[in-house]
Coordinates of N, CA and C in Angstrom, one line a residue:
X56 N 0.9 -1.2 0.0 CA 0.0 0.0 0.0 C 0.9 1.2 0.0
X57 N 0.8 2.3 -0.9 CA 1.4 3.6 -0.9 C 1.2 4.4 0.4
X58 N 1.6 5.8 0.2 CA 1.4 6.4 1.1 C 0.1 7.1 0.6
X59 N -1.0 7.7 1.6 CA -1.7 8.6 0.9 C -1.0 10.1 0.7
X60 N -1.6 10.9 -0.2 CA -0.5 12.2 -0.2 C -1.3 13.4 -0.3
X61 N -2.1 14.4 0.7 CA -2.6 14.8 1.2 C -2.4 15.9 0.5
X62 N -3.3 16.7 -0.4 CA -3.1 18.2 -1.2 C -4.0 19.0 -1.0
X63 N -3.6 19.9 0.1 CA -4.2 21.0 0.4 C -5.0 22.1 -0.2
X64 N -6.0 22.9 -0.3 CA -6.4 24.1 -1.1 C -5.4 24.6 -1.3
X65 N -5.1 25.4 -3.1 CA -4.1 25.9 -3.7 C -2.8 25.3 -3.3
X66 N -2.8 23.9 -3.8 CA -1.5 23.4 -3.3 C -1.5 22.2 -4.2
X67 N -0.1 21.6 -4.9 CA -0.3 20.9 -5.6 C 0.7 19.8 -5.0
X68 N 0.4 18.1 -6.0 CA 1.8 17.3 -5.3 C 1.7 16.1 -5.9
X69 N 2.8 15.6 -6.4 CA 2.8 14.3 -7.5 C 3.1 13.3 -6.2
X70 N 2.6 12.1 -6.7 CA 3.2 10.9 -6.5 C 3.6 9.5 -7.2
X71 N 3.6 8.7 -7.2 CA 4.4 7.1 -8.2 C 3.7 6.2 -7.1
X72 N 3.3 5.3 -8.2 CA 2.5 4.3 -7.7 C 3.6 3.4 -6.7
X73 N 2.6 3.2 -5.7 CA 1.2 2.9 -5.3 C 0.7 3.6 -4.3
X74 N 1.1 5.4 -4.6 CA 0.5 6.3 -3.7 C -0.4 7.2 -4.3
X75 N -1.3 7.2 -3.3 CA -2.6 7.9 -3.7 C -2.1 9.7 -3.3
X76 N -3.4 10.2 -4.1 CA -3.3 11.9 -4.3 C -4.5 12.0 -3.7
X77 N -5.1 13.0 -2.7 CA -6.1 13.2 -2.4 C -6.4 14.9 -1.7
X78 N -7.2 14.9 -2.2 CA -7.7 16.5 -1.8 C -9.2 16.7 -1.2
X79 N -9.7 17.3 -0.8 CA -10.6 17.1 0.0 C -11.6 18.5 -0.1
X80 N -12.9 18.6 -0.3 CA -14.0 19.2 -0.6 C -13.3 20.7 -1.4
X81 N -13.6 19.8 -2.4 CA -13.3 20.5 -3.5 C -15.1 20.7 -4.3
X82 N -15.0 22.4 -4.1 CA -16.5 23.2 -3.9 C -16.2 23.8 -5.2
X83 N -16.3 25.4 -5.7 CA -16.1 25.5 -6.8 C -14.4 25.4 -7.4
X84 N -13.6 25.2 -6.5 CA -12.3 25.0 -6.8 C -12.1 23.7 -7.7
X85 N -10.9 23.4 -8.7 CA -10.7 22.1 -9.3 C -10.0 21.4 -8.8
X86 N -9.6 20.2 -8.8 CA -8.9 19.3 -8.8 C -8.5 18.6 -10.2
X87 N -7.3 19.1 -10.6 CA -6.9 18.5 -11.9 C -6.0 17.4 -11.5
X88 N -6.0 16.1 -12.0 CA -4.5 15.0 -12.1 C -4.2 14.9 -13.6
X89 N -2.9 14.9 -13.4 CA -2.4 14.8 -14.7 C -1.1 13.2 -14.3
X90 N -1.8 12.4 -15.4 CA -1.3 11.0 -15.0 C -0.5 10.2 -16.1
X91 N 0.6 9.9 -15.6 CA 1.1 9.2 -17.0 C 1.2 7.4 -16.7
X92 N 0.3 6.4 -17.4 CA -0.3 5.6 -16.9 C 1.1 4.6 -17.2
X93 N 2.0 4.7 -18.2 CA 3.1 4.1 -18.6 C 4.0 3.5 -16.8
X94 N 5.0 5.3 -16.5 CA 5.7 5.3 -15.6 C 4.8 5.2 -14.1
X95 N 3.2 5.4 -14.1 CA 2.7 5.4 -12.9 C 3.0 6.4 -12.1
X96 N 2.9 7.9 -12.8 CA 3.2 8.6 -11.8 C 1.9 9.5 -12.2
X97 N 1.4 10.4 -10.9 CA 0.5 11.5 -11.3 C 0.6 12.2 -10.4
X98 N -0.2 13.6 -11.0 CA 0.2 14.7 -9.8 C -1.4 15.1 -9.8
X99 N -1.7 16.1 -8.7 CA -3.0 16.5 -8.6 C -2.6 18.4 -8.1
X100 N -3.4 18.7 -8.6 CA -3.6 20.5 -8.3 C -4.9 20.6 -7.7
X101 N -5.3 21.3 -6.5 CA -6.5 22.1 -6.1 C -6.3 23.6 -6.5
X102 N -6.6 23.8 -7.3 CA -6.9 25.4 -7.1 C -8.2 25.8 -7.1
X103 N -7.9 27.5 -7.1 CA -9.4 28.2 -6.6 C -9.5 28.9 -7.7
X104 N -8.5 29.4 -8.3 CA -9.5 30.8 -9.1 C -9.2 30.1 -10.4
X105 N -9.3 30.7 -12.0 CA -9.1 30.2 -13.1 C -7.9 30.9 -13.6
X106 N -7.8 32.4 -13.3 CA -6.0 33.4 -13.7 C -5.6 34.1 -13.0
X107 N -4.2 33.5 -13.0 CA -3.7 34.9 -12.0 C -3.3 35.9 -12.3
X108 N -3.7 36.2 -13.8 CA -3.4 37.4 -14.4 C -3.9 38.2 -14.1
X109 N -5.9 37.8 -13.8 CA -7.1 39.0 -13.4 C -6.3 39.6 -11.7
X110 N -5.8 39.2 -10.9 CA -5.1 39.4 -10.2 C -4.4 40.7 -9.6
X111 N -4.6 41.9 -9.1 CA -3.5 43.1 -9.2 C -2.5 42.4 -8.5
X112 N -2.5 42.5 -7.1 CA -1.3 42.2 -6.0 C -1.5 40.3 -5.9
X113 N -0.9 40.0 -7.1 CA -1.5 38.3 -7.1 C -0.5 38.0 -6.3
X114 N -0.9 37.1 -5.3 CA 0.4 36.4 -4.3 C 0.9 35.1 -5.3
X115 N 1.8 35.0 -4.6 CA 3.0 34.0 -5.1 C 2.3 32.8 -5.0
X116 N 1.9 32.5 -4.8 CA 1.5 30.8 -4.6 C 0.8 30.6 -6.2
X117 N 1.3 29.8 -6.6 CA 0.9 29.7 -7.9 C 0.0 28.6 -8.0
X118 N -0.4 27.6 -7.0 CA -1.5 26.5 -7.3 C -2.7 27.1 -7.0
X119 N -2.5 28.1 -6.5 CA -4.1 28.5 -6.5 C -4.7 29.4 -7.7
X120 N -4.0 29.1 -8.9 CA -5.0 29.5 -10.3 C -4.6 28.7 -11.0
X121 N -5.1 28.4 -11.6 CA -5.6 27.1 -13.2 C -4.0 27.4 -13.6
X122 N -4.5 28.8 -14.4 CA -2.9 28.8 -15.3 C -1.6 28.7 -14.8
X123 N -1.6 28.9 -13.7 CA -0.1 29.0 -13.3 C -0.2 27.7 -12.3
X124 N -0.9 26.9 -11.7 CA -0.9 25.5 -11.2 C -0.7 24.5 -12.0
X125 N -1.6 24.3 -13.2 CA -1.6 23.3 -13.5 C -0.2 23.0 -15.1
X126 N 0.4 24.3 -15.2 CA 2.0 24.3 -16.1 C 3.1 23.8 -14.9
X127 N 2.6 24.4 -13.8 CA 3.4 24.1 -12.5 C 3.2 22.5 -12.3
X128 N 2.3 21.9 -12.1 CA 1.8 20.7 -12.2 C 2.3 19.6 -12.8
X129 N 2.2 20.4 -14.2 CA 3.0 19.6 -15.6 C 4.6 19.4 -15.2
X130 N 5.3 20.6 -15.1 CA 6.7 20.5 -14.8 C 6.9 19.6 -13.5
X131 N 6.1 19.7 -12.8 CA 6.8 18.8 -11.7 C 6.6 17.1 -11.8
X132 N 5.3 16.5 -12.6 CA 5.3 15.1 -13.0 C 6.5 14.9 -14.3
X133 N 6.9 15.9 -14.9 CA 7.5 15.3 -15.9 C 9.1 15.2 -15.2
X134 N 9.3 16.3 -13.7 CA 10.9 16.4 -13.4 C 10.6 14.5 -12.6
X135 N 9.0 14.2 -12.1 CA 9.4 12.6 -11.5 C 9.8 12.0 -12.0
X136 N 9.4 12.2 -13.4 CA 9.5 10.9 -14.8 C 8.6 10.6 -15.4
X137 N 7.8 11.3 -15.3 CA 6.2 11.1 -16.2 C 6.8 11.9 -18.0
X138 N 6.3 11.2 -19.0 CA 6.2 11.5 -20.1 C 5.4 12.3 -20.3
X139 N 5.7 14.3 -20.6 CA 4.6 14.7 -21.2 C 3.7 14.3 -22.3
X140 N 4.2 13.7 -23.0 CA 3.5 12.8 -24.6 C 2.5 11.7 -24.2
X141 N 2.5 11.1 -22.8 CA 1.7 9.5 -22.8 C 0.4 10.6 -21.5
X142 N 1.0 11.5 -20.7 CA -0.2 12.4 -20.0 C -1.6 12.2 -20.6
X143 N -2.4 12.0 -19.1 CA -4.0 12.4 -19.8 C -4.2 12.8 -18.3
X144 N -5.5 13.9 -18.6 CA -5.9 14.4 -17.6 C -7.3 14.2 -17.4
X145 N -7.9 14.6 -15.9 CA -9.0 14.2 -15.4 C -9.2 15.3 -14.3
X146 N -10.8 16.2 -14.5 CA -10.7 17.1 -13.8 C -12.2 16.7 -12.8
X147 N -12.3 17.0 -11.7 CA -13.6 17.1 -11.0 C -13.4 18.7 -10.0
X148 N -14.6 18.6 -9.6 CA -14.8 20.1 -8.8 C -15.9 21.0 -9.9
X149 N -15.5 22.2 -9.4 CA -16.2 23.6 -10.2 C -17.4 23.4 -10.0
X150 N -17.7 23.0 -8.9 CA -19.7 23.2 -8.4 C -19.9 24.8 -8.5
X151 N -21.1 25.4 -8.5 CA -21.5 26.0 -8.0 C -22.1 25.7 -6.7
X152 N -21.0 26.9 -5.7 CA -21.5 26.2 -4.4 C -22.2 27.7 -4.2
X153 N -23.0 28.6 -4.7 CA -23.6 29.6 -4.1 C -24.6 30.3 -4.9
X154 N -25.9 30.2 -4.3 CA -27.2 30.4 -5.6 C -26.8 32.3 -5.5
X155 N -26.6 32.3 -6.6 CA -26.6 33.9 -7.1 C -27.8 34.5 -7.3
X156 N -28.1 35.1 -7.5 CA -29.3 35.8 -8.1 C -28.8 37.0 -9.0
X157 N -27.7 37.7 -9.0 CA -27.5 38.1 -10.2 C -26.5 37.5 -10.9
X158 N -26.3 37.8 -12.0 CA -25.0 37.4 -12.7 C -23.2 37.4 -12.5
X159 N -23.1 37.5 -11.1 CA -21.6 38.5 -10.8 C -21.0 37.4 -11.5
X160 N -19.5 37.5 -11.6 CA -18.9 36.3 -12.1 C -18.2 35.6 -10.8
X161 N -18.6 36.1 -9.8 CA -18.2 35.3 -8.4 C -19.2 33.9 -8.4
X162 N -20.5 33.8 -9.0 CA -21.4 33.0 -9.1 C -20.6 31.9 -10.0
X163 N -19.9 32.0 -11.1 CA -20.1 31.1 -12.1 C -18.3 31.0 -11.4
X164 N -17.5 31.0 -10.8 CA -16.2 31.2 -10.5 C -15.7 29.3 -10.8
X165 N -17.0 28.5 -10.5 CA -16.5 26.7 -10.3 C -16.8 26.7 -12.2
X166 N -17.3 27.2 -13.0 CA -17.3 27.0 -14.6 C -16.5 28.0 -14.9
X167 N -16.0 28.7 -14.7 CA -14.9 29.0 -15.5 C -13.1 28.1 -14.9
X168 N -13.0 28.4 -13.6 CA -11.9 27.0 -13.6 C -12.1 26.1 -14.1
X169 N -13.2 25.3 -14.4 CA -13.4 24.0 -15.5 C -12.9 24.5 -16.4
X170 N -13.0 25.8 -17.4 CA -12.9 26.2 -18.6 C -11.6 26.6 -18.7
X171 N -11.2 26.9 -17.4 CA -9.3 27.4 -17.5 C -8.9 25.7 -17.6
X172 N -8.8 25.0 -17.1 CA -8.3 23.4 -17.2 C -8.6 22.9 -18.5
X173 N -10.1 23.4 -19.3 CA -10.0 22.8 -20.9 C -9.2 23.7 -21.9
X174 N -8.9 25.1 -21.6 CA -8.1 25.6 -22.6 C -6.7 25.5 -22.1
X175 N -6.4 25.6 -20.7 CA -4.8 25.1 -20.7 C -4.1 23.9 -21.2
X176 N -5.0 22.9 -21.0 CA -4.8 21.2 -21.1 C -4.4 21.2 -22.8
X177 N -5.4 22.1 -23.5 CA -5.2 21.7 -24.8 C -4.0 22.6 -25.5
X178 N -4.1 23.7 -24.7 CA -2.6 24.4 -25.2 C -1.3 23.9 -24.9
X179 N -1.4 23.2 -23.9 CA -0.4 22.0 -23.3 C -0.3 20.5 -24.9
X180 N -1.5 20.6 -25.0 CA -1.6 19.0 -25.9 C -1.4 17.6 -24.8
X181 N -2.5 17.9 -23.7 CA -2.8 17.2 -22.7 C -4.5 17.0 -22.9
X182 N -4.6 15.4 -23.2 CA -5.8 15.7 -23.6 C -6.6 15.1 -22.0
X183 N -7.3 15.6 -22.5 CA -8.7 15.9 -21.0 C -9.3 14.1 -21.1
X184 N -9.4 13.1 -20.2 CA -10.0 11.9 -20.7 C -11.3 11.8 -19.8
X185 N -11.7 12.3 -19.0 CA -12.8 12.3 -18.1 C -12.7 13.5 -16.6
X186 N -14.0 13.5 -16.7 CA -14.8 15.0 -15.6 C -15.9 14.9 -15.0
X187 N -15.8 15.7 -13.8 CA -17.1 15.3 -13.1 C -17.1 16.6 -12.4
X188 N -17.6 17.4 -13.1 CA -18.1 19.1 -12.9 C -19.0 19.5 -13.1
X189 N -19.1 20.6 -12.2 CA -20.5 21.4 -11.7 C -21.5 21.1 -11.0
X190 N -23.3 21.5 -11.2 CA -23.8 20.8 -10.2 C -23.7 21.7 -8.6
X191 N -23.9 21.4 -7.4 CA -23.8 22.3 -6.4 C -23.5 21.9 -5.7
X192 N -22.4 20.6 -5.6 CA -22.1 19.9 -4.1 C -20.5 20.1 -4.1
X193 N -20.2 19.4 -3.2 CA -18.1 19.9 -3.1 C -18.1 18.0 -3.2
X194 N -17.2 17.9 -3.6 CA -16.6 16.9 -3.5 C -15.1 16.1 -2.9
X195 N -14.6 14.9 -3.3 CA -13.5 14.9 -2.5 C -13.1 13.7 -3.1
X196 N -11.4 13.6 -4.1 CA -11.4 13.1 -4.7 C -9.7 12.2 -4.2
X197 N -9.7 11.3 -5.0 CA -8.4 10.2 -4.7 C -8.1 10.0 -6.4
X198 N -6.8 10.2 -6.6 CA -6.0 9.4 -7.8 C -4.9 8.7 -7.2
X199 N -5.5 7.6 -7.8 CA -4.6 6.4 -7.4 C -3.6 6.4 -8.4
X200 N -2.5 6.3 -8.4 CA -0.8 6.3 -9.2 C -0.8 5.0 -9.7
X201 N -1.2 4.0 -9.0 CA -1.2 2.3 -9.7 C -1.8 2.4 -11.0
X202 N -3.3 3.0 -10.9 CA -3.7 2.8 -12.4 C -4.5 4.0 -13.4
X203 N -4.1 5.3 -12.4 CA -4.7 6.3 -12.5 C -6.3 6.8 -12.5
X204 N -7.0 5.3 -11.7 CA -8.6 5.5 -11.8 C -8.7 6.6 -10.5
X205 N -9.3 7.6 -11.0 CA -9.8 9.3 -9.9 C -11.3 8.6 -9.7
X206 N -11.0 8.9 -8.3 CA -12.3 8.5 -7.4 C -12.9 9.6 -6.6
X207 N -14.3 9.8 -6.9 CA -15.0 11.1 -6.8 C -15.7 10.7 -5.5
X208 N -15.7 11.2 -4.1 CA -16.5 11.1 -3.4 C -17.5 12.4 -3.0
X209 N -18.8 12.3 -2.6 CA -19.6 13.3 -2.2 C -20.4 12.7 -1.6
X210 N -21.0 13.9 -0.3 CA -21.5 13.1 0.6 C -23.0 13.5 -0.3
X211 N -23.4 12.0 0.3 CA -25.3 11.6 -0.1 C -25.3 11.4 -1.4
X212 N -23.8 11.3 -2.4 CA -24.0 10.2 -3.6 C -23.1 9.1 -3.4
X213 N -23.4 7.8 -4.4 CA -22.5 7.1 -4.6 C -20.8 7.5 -5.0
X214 N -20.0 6.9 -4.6 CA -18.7 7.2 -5.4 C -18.4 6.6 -6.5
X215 N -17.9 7.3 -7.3 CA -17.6 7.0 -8.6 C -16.3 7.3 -8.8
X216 N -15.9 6.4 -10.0 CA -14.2 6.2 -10.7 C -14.7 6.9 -11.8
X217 N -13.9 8.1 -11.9 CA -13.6 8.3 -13.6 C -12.8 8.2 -14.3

């Protein structure tokens, strides 16, 4: 049995099988893994927002926005030994966790991080192979490094492998 490997809000962390990646209620924030199924290694990102460009005084922590976590993400599975070229990704999160009533874009904040993950992924040439976004619950997810099946928990559904 691996270690489990515990990834905090705005915080990212690879591991190599047979250690698990897990992050925990993930509300409109993502959880991206990026897994390379060859060498068995994957990494997982929680972030919160989708750029850190909209940002004036953006702090340093770079896992907490799409763009600058999940290239951060990339570079650190490929320094374990993961093959950028054999990579596939797998995103869950980006609920709406808060009924709006007008249109702010603080409402829609869990669909556009989904939307920062499909246009970085593909500017990467990381193709996206499964997702389990939106919706209004948080979730809480495991990627297992053995075989890279992402396991979606939420309380009052079934869990599911994507």
């Amino acid at each position: 049995m691996g270690n489990v490997i515990k990834v905090g809000m705005a915080d990212l962390k690879v591991g190599k099988a047979p250690d698990i990646l897990t992050t925990l209620g993930l509300g409109s924030c993502i959880g991206l893994t990026l897994y390379d199924p060859v060498a068995k290694i994957g990494g997982l990102v929680h972030y919160m927002l989708p750029d850190s460009t909209k940002m004036k005084n953006s702090n340093t922590n770079i896992a907490k926005f799409g763009d600058t976590g999940i290239r951060e993400l990339l570079k650190e599975v490929v320094a374990a030994g993961a093959s950028q070229r054999r990579l596939v990704a797998k995103i869950a999160g980006g609920a709406c966790m808060f009924e709006m009533s007008t249109t702010t874009s603080v409402g829609h904040v869990g669909e556009r991080n989904a939307e920062e993950a499909k246009e970085v992924l593909k500017e990467l040439h990381i193709p996206l192979v499964a997702e389990d976004t939106g919706l209004n619950f948080g979730r809480t997810v495991e990627l297992n490094c053995e075989n890279g099946e992402y396991l979606i928990k939420a309380v009052g559904k079934s869990s599911k492998i994507i």
